[in-house]
PDB file of C-alpha atoms in Angstrom:
ATOM      1  CA  MET C   1       0.000   0.000   0.000  1.00  0.00           C
ATOM      2  CA  VAL C   2       1.575   3.287  -1.143  1.00  0.00           C
ATOM      3  CA  PRO C   3       0.287   6.317   0.795  1.00  0.00           C
ATOM      4  CA  TYR C   4      -1.505   8.775  -1.483  1.00  0.00           C
ATOM      5  CA  TYR C   5      -3.910  11.561  -0.493  1.00  0.00           C
ATOM      6  CA  GLY C   6      -4.588  13.114  -3.875  1.00  0.00           C
ATOM      7  CA  HIS C   7      -7.568  12.609  -6.169  1.00  0.00           C
ATOM      8  CA  HIS C   8      -7.400   9.526  -8.384  1.00  0.00           C
ATOM      9  CA  SER C   9      -9.861   6.832  -9.384  1.00  0.00           C
ATOM     10  CA  SER C  10      -7.488   4.064  -8.237  1.00  0.00           C
ATOM     11  CA  LYS C  11      -7.120   5.400  -4.685  1.00  0.00           C
ATOM     12  CA  MET C  12      -8.369   2.863  -2.158  1.00  0.00           C
ATOM     13  CA  PHE C  13      -9.245   2.702   1.523  1.00  0.00           C
ATOM     14  CA  ILE C  14      -8.631  -0.660   3.238  1.00  0.00           C
ATOM     15  CA  ARG C  15      -9.549  -0.844   6.890  1.00  0.00           C
ATOM     16  CA  GLY C  16      -7.085  -2.552   9.219  1.00  0.00           C
ATOM     17  CA  LYS C  17      -3.983  -1.906   7.103  1.00  0.00           C
ATOM     18  CA  PRO C  18      -0.970   0.022   8.475  1.00  0.00           C
ATOM     19  CA  ILE C  19      -1.424   2.373   5.495  1.00  0.00           C
ATOM     20  CA  ARG C  20      -5.172   2.512   4.967  1.00  0.00           C
ATOM     21  CA  LEU C  21      -5.438   5.149   2.237  1.00  0.00           C
ATOM     22  CA  GLY C  22      -3.463   5.197  -0.981  1.00  0.00           C
ATOM     23  CA  GLN C  23      -2.528   3.243  -4.101  1.00  0.00           C
ATOM     24  CA  LYS C  24      -2.673  -0.535  -3.787  1.00  0.00           C
ATOM     25  CA  ILE C  25      -0.014  -2.510  -5.659  1.00  0.00           C
ATOM     26  CA  TRP C  26      -1.070  -6.088  -6.380  1.00  0.00           C
ATOM     27  CA  ALA C  27       1.515  -8.838  -6.807  1.00  0.00           C
ATOM     28  CA  ILE C  28       1.617 -12.541  -7.626  1.00  0.00           C
ATOM     29  CA  THR C  29       4.587 -14.420  -6.191  1.00  0.00           C
ATOM     30  CA  SER C  30       5.867 -17.898  -5.507  1.00  0.00           C
ATOM     31  CA  THR C  31       5.569 -19.398  -2.025  1.00  0.00           C
ATOM     32  CA  SER C  32       9.207 -18.391  -1.436  1.00  0.00           C
ATOM     33  CA  GLY C  33       8.443 -14.744  -2.225  1.00  0.00           C
ATOM     34  CA  TYR C  34       9.753 -14.529  -5.816  1.00  0.00           C
ATOM     35  CA  PRO C  35       7.601 -11.953  -7.679  1.00  0.00           C
ATOM     36  CA  PHE C  36       6.152 -12.946 -11.050  1.00  0.00           C
ATOM     37  CA  LYS C  37       4.087  -9.849 -11.755  1.00  0.00           C
ATOM     38  CA  LYS C  38       2.939  -6.598 -10.176  1.00  0.00           C
ATOM     39  CA  ASN C  39       0.080  -4.357 -11.144  1.00  0.00           C
ATOM     40  CA  MET C  40      -2.110  -1.612  -9.789  1.00  0.00           C
ATOM     41  CA  SER C  41      -5.262   0.364 -10.547  1.00  0.00           C
ATOM     42  CA  GLN C  42      -7.452  -2.737 -10.753  1.00  0.00           C
ATOM     43  CA  HIS C  43     -10.325  -3.891  -8.615  1.00  0.00           C
ATOM     44  CA  GLY C  44     -12.313  -7.046  -8.000  1.00  0.00           C
ATOM     45  CA  THR C  45     -11.826 -10.294  -9.864  1.00  0.00           C
ATOM     46  CA  ARG C  46      -9.888  -8.611 -12.693  1.00  0.00           C
ATOM     47  CA  VAL C  47      -6.826  -8.516 -10.434  1.00  0.00           C
ATOM     48  CA  ILE C  48      -6.653 -12.310 -10.179  1.00  0.00           C
ATOM     49  CA  LYS C  49      -7.606 -12.971 -13.794  1.00  0.00           C
ATOM     50  CA  ARG C  50      -4.886 -10.698 -15.166  1.00  0.00           C
ATOM     51  CA  MET C  51      -2.257 -11.819 -12.681  1.00  0.00           C
ATOM     52  CA  THR C  52      -2.672 -15.480 -13.644  1.00  0.00           C
ATOM     53  CA  LEU C  53      -1.922 -14.658 -17.299  1.00  0.00           C
ATOM     54  CA  VAL C  54       1.802 -14.871 -16.458  1.00  0.00           C
ATOM     55  CA  LEU C  55       1.445 -18.600 -15.741  1.00  0.00           C
ATOM     56  CA  ALA C  56       2.510 -20.769 -18.666  1.00  0.00           C
ATOM     57  CA  ASP C  57      -0.195 -23.342 -17.934  1.00  0.00           C
ATOM     58  CA  SER C  58      -2.642 -22.386 -15.205  1.00  0.00           C
ATOM     59  CA  ARG C  59      -3.860 -25.989 -14.961  1.00  0.00           C
ATOM     60  CA  LYS C  60      -0.478 -26.977 -13.497  1.00  0.00           C
ATOM     61  CA  HIS C  61      -0.508 -24.320 -10.782  1.00  0.00           C
ATOM     62  CA  GLN C  62      -2.394 -23.626  -7.591  1.00  0.00           C
ATOM     63  CA  VAL C  63      -3.058 -19.957  -6.923  1.00  0.00           C
ATOM     64  CA  TYR C  64      -3.713 -18.909  -3.322  1.00  0.00           C
ATOM     65  CA  PHE C  65      -5.154 -15.557  -2.317  1.00  0.00           C
ATOM     66  CA  ASN C  66      -7.001 -14.138   0.655  1.00  0.00           C
ATOM     67  CA  ASN C  67     -10.665 -13.409   1.145  1.00  0.00           C
ATOM     68  CA  PHE C  68     -10.423  -9.900  -0.307  1.00  0.00           C
ATOM     69  CA  PHE C  69     -11.168 -11.324  -3.763  1.00  0.00           C
ATOM     70  CA  ALA C  70     -12.673 -14.758  -3.321  1.00  0.00           C
ATOM     71  CA  SER C  71     -16.175 -15.713  -4.347  1.00  0.00           C
ATOM     72  CA  LYS C  72     -17.770 -18.898  -5.564  1.00  0.00           C
ATOM     73  CA  ASP C  73     -17.705 -17.650  -9.150  1.00  0.00           C
ATOM     74  CA  LEU C  74     -13.941 -17.083  -9.050  1.00  0.00           C
ATOM     75  CA  LEU C  75     -12.861 -20.514  -7.881  1.00  0.00           C
ATOM     76  CA  THR C  76     -10.009 -21.696 -10.048  1.00  0.00           C
ATOM     77  CA  THR C  77      -7.806 -22.884  -7.171  1.00  0.00           C
ATOM     78  CA  LEU C  78      -7.826 -23.108  -3.399  1.00  0.00           C
ATOM     79  CA  ARG C  79      -8.750 -19.917  -1.581  1.00  0.00           C
ATOM     80  CA  THR C  80     -10.543 -18.401   1.420  1.00  0.00           C
ATOM     81  CA  LEU C  81     -14.060 -17.021   1.232  1.00  0.00           C
ATOM     82  CA  ARG C  82     -15.615 -14.312   3.287  1.00  0.00           C
ATOM     83  CA  ASN C  83     -18.640 -15.550   5.158  1.00  0.00           C
ATOM     84  CA  THR C  84     -20.802 -12.964   3.391  1.00  0.00           C
ATOM     85  CA  ARG C  85     -19.940 -14.428  -0.030  1.00  0.00           C
ATOM     86  CA  THR C  86     -21.387 -17.898   0.451  1.00  0.00           C
ATOM     87  CA  LYS C  87     -24.956 -17.110  -0.569  1.00  0.00           C
ATOM     88  CA  GLY C  88     -26.691 -20.122  -2.033  1.00  0.00           C
ATOM     89  CA  ILE C  89     -24.292 -22.585  -0.364  1.00  0.00           C
ATOM     90  CA  PRO C  90     -26.208 -24.638   2.255  1.00  0.00           C
ATOM     91  CA  LEU C  91     -23.520 -24.509   4.939  1.00  0.00           C
ATOM     92  CA  MET C  92     -24.193 -24.354   8.660  1.00  0.00           C
ATOM     93  CA  GLU C  93     -24.533 -20.751   9.772  1.00  0.00           C
ATOM     94  CA  THR C  94     -21.437 -19.043  11.117  1.00  0.00           C
ATOM     95  CA  ASN C  95     -22.865 -18.370  14.584  1.00  0.00           C
ATOM     96  CA  LYS C  96     -23.863 -22.023  14.965  1.00  0.00           C
ATOM     97  CA  VAL C  97     -20.421 -23.251  13.906  1.00  0.00           C
ATOM     98  CA  ALA C  98     -18.819 -20.880  16.431  1.00  0.00           C
ATOM     99  CA  LYS C  99     -20.731 -22.613  19.246  1.00  0.00           C
ATOM    100  CA  LYS C 100     -19.301 -26.013  18.317  1.00  0.00           C
ATOM    101  CA  GLN C 101     -16.084 -27.426  19.742  1.00  0.00           C
ATOM    102  CA  ARG C 102     -12.827 -26.194  18.329  1.00  0.00           C
ATOM    103  CA  GLY C 103     -11.904 -28.164  15.209  1.00  0.00           C
ATOM    104  CA  PHE C 104     -15.502 -28.747  14.092  1.00  0.00           C
ATOM    105  CA  PHE C 105     -16.129 -28.206  10.380  1.00  0.00           C
ATOM    106  CA  ASP C 106     -19.029 -28.385   7.954  1.00  0.00           C
ATOM    107  CA  TYR C 107     -18.657 -28.848   4.206  1.00  0.00           C
ATOM    108  CA  LYS C 108     -20.611 -29.032   0.968  1.00  0.00           C
ATOM    109  CA  CYS C 109     -19.655 -29.939  -2.600  1.00  0.00           C
ATOM    110  CA  ASP C 110     -21.625 -29.589  -5.844  1.00  0.00           C
ATOM    111  CA  GLY C 111     -19.225 -31.744  -7.848  1.00  0.00           C
ATOM    112  CA  ASN C 112     -17.116 -28.800  -9.006  1.00  0.00           C
ATOM    113  CA  VAL C 113     -16.599 -26.541  -6.005  1.00  0.00           C
ATOM    114  CA  TYR C 114     -15.860 -27.777  -2.484  1.00  0.00           C
ATOM    115  CA  VAL C 115     -16.636 -25.403   0.411  1.00  0.00           C
ATOM    116  CA  CYS C 116     -15.572 -25.963   4.026  1.00  0.00           C
ATOM    117  CA  ARG C 117     -16.387 -23.928   7.141  1.00  0.00           C
ATOM    118  CA  TRP C 118     -14.030 -24.623  10.057  1.00  0.00           C
ATOM    119  CA  ASN C 119     -14.157 -23.465  13.676  1.00  0.00           C
ATOM    120  CA  ASP C 120     -10.776 -22.366  15.039  1.00  0.00           C
ATOM    121  CA  SER C 121     -10.217 -19.262  17.175  1.00  0.00           C
ATOM    122  CA  SER C 122     -12.817 -17.828  14.797  1.00  0.00           C
ATOM    123  CA  VAL C 123     -14.908 -19.322  12.017  1.00  0.00           C
ATOM    124  CA  VAL C 124     -13.131 -19.457   8.646  1.00  0.00           C
ATOM    125  CA  THR C 125     -14.602 -20.477   5.292  1.00  0.00           C
ATOM    126  CA  LEU C 126     -12.513 -21.918   2.455  1.00  0.00           C
ATOM    127  CA  ALA C 127     -13.359 -23.186  -1.009  1.00  0.00           C
ATOM    128  CA  SER C 128     -11.505 -25.100  -3.698  1.00  0.00           C
ATOM    129  CA  ASN C 129     -11.876 -27.142  -6.838  1.00  0.00           C
ATOM    130  CA  HIS C 130      -8.700 -29.024  -5.941  1.00  0.00           C
ATOM    131  CA  SER C 131      -8.634 -29.909  -2.222  1.00  0.00           C
ATOM    132  CA  THR C 132     -11.145 -31.316   0.257  1.00  0.00           C
ATOM    133  CA  HIS C 133     -11.094 -31.961   4.002  1.00  0.00           C
ATOM    134  CA  LEU C 134      -9.487 -35.383   3.525  1.00  0.00           C
ATOM    135  CA  PRO C 135      -7.201 -36.461   5.023  1.00  0.00           C
ATOM    136  CA  VAL C 136      -8.139 -34.743   8.282  1.00  0.00           C
ATOM    137  CA  GLY C 137      -5.025 -33.846  10.264  1.00  0.00           C
ATOM    138  CA  GLN C 138      -4.254 -32.701  13.793  1.00  0.00           C
ATOM    139  CA  THR C 139      -2.839 -29.387  14.963  1.00  0.00           C
ATOM    140  CA  LYS C 140      -1.935 -27.970  18.356  1.00  0.00           C
ATOM    141  CA  ARG C 141      -4.013 -25.185  19.908  1.00  0.00           C
ATOM    142  CA  TYR C 142      -3.945 -23.675  23.395  1.00  0.00           C
ATOM    143  CA  SER C 143      -7.076 -24.323  25.468  1.00  0.00           C
ATOM    144  CA  LYS C 144      -7.959 -21.685  28.069  1.00  0.00           C
ATOM    145  CA  LYS C 145     -10.243 -24.093  29.893  1.00  0.00           C
ATOM    146  CA  GLN C 146      -7.674 -26.882  30.175  1.00  0.00           C
ATOM    147  CA  ARG C 147      -4.724 -24.450  30.347  1.00  0.00           C
ATOM    148  CA  LYS C 148      -2.630 -26.517  27.985  1.00  0.00           C
ATOM    149  CA  ARG C 149      -2.140 -27.220  24.292  1.00  0.00           C
ATOM    150  CA  ILE C 150      -4.577 -29.760  22.887  1.00  0.00           C
ATOM    151  CA  ASP C 151      -5.021 -31.603  19.591  1.00  0.00           C
ATOM    152  CA  VAL C 152      -7.566 -30.029  17.239  1.00  0.00           C
ATOM    153  CA  ALA C 153      -8.835 -31.520  13.985  1.00  0.00           C
ATOM    154  CA  ILE C 154      -7.814 -29.537  10.902  1.00  0.00           C
ATOM    155  CA  PRO C 155      -9.128 -30.242   7.367  1.00  0.00           C
ATOM    156  CA  ASN C 156      -6.598 -30.840   4.607  1.00  0.00           C
ATOM    157  CA  ILE C 157      -7.871 -27.812   2.694  1.00  0.00           C
ATOM    158  CA  VAL C 158      -6.884 -25.588   5.638  1.00  0.00           C
ATOM    159  CA  GLU C 159      -3.428 -27.167   5.941  1.00  0.00           C
ATOM    160  CA  ASN C 160      -2.745 -26.638   2.233  1.00  0.00           C
ATOM    161  CA  HIS C 161      -3.836 -23.038   2.506  1.00  0.00           C
ATOM    162  CA  ASN C 162      -1.677 -22.297   5.559  1.00  0.00           C
ATOM    163  CA  GLU C 163       1.418 -23.912   4.016  1.00  0.00           C
ATOM    164  CA  SER C 164       1.158 -22.080   0.691  1.00  0.00           C
ATOM    165  CA  ILE C 165      -0.179 -18.630   1.556  1.00  0.00           C
ATOM    166  CA  GLY C 166       2.141 -15.771   2.493  1.00  0.00           C
ATOM    167  CA  GLY C 167       4.375 -15.415  -0.574  1.00  0.00           C
ATOM    168  CA  VAL C 168       3.526 -11.717  -0.967  1.00  0.00           C
ATOM    169  CA  ASP C 169       4.342 -11.058   2.695  1.00  0.00           C
ATOM    170  CA  THR C 170       7.674 -12.824   2.195  1.00  0.00           C
ATOM    171  CA  MET C 171       8.337 -10.642  -0.849  1.00  0.00           C
ATOM    172  CA  ASP C 172       7.716  -7.507   1.228  1.00  0.00           C
ATOM    173  CA  VAL C 173      10.304  -8.698   3.744  1.00  0.00           C
ATOM    174  CA  LEU C 174      12.802  -9.540   1.020  1.00  0.00           C
ATOM    175  CA  LEU C 175      12.412  -6.114  -0.584  1.00  0.00           C
ATOM    176  CA  SER C 176      13.594  -4.484   2.631  1.00  0.00           C
ATOM    177  CA  MET C 177      16.435  -6.919   3.074  1.00  0.00           C
ATOM    178  CA  VAL C 178      20.107  -6.762   2.094  1.00  0.00           C
ATOM    179  CA  ILE C 179      20.659  -8.993  -0.938  1.00  0.00           C
ATOM    180  CA  ALA C 180      24.004 -10.072   0.495  1.00  0.00           C
ATOM    181  CA  TRP C 181      22.172 -11.888   3.287  1.00  0.00           C
ATOM    182  CA  ARG C 182      20.304 -13.988   0.724  1.00  0.00           C
ATOM    183  CA  LEU C 183      23.617 -14.912  -0.904  1.00  0.00           C
ATOM    184  CA  HIS C 184      25.050 -15.686   2.537  1.00  0.00           C
ATOM    185  CA  CYS C 185      22.169 -18.089   3.218  1.00  0.00           C
ATOM    186  CA  GLU C 186      22.634 -19.848  -0.113  1.00  0.00           C
ATOM    187  CA  LEU C 187      26.383 -20.276   0.427  1.00  0.00           C
ATOM    188  CA  HIS C 188      25.852 -21.745   3.903  1.00  0.00           C
ATOM    189  CA  ASP C 189      22.788 -23.797   3.089  1.00  0.00           C
ATOM    190  CA  ALA C 190      24.692 -27.093   2.891  1.00  0.00           C
ATOM    191  CA  ASP C 191      26.168 -26.933   6.409  1.00  0.00           C
ATOM    192  CA  ARG C 192      23.220 -24.977   7.867  1.00  0.00           C
ATOM    193  CA  SER C 193      25.544 -22.399   9.406  1.00  0.00           C
ATOM    194  CA  ALA C 194      23.865 -19.321   7.974  1.00  0.00           C
ATOM    195  CA  MET C 195      23.206 -16.448  10.341  1.00  0.00           C
ATOM    196  CA  THR C 196      19.803 -14.964  10.899  1.00  0.00           C
ATOM    197  CA  HIS C 197      18.988 -11.684   9.207  1.00  0.00           C
ATOM    198  CA  LEU C 198      19.348  -9.807  12.503  1.00  0.00           C
ATOM    199  CA  ALA C 199      22.720 -11.403  13.298  1.00  0.00           C
ATOM    200  CA  PHE C 200      23.915 -10.683   9.759  1.00  0.00           C
ATOM    201  CA  ARG C 201      23.034  -6.993  10.031  1.00  0.00           C
ATOM    202  CA  ARG C 202      24.656  -6.789  13.457  1.00  0.00           C
ATOM    203  CA  GLY C 203      27.845  -8.296  12.060  1.00  0.00           C
ATOM    204  CA  ILE C 204      27.966  -5.782   9.209  1.00  0.00           C
ATOM    205  CA  THR C 205      27.359  -2.875  11.593  1.00  0.00           C
ATOM    206  CA  ALA C 206      30.078  -4.031  14.002  1.00  0.00           C
ATOM    207  CA  HIS C 207      32.549  -4.494  11.135  1.00  0.00           C
ATOM    208  CA  LEU C 208      31.898  -1.002   9.770  1.00  0.00           C
ATOM    209  CA  LEU C 209      32.370   0.525  13.216  1.00  0.00           C
ATOM    210  CA  ARG C 210      35.737  -1.231  13.627  1.00  0.00           C
ATOM    211  CA  ALA C 211      36.953  -0.556  10.095  1.00  0.00           C
ATOM    212  CA  ARG C 212      39.564   2.105   9.370  1.00  0.00           C
ATOM    213  CA  PRO C 213      38.399   5.131   7.368  1.00  0.00           C
ATOM    214  CA  LEU C 214      39.050   4.982   3.657  1.00  0.00           C
ATOM    215  CA  GLN C 215      42.210   6.849   2.640  1.00  0.00           C
ATOM    216  CA  ILE C 216      41.804   8.731  -0.619  1.00  0.00           C
ATOM    217  CA  SER C 217      45.127   9.347  -2.374  1.00  0.00           C
ATOM    218  CA  ARG C 218      45.793  12.883  -3.564  1.00  0.00           C
ATOM    219  CA  PRO C 219      48.220  13.916  -6.293  1.00  0.00           C
ATOM    220  CA  GLY C 220      51.504  15.449  -5.113  1.00  0.00           C
ATOM    221  CA  PRO C 221      54.879  14.561  -3.661  1.00  0.00           C
ATOM    222  CA  CYS C 222      53.534  13.957  -0.180  1.00  0.00           C
ATOM    223  CA  SER C 223      52.717  10.403   0.715  1.00  0.00           C
ATOM    224  CA  HIS C 224      50.528   9.111   3.520  1.00  0.00           C
ATOM    225  CA  LEU C 225      52.368   8.563   6.750  1.00  0.00           C
ATOM    226  CA  PRO C 226      52.129   5.124   8.332  1.00  0.00           C
ATOM    227  CA  HIS C 227      49.214   4.641  10.643  1.00  0.00           C
ATOM    228  CA  SER C 228      51.559   3.990  13.595  1.00  0.00           C
ATOM    229  CA  LEU C 229      53.030   7.507  13.257  1.00  0.00           C
ATOM    230  CA  ARG C 230      49.646   9.189  13.090  1.00  0.00           C
ATOM    231  CA  SER C 231      48.347   7.300  16.073  1.00  0.00           C
ATOM    232  CA  SER C 232      48.379   9.059  19.463  1.00  0.00           C
ATOM    233  CA  ARG C 233      48.890   5.850  21.375  1.00  0.00           C
ATOM    234  CA  GLY C 234      52.271   5.151  22.994  1.00  0.00           C
ATOM    235  CA  HIS C 235      53.784   8.564  22.264  1.00  0.00           C
ATOM    236  CA  PHE C 236      55.010   9.859  25.636  1.00  0.00           C
ATOM    237  CA  LEU C 237      57.878  12.238  26.544  1.00  0.00           C
ATOM    238  CA  GLN C 238      60.761  10.554  28.310  1.00  0.00           C
ATOM    239  CA  SER C 239      63.597  12.265  30.226  1.00  0.00           C
ATOM    240  CA  SER C 240      67.160  11.620  29.082  1.00  0.00           C
ATOM    241  CA  THR C 241      70.670  12.838  29.990  1.00  0.00           C
ATOM    242  CA  GLN C 242      72.806  14.944  27.727  1.00  0.00           C
ATOM    243  CA  GLY C 243      76.232  13.829  26.666  1.00  0.00           C
TER     244      GLY C 243
END
């Protein structure tokens, strides 16, 4: 989100964002954060349709995006739906699902689109033409009543979504990162000795603070004196006898 307070038809307001008013830049990336395409000044389903044009064969890819775009009519791959966009789908109502135990889910499928509503810390609705709830897995969640972490059932469609979403967020982090750290990680990937991004930046900062200032040579007969002569350390007056 690029802050912008002027007058333009593409200016957007998105509640809950750190920058709520401005120009929205859309991006499609890999799960590792590699950007394939960026665009702006588009709204609704056109964003997804035009972004997927960069894929050589869309049938061999799974595209994940959040509930800002998703609707039943736009299901080409796994995605999240907003609860207000499930009209006509005979799922259990959101408030009833919220009263069930944690891990409860309801689902419906018309043969083409599979929709699942799952109760976690809040009720979430997902839809796909690729994944279903099978196989049902287990995940750890903290229970306030039992005061410990317990096993909670999680549909496969939710696991796939959680594992694959977040490429754009990773790209945002990488854009603000020193490229040398990425090279450092690749060079130390085999022995798993790569430093974290914070440790890497600390090391660079400490090295620059300890480094000697750059000496720029100037034309002329004078040459730079050795560093030991210019240093003020160890130069003390000593008394001596004449003769």
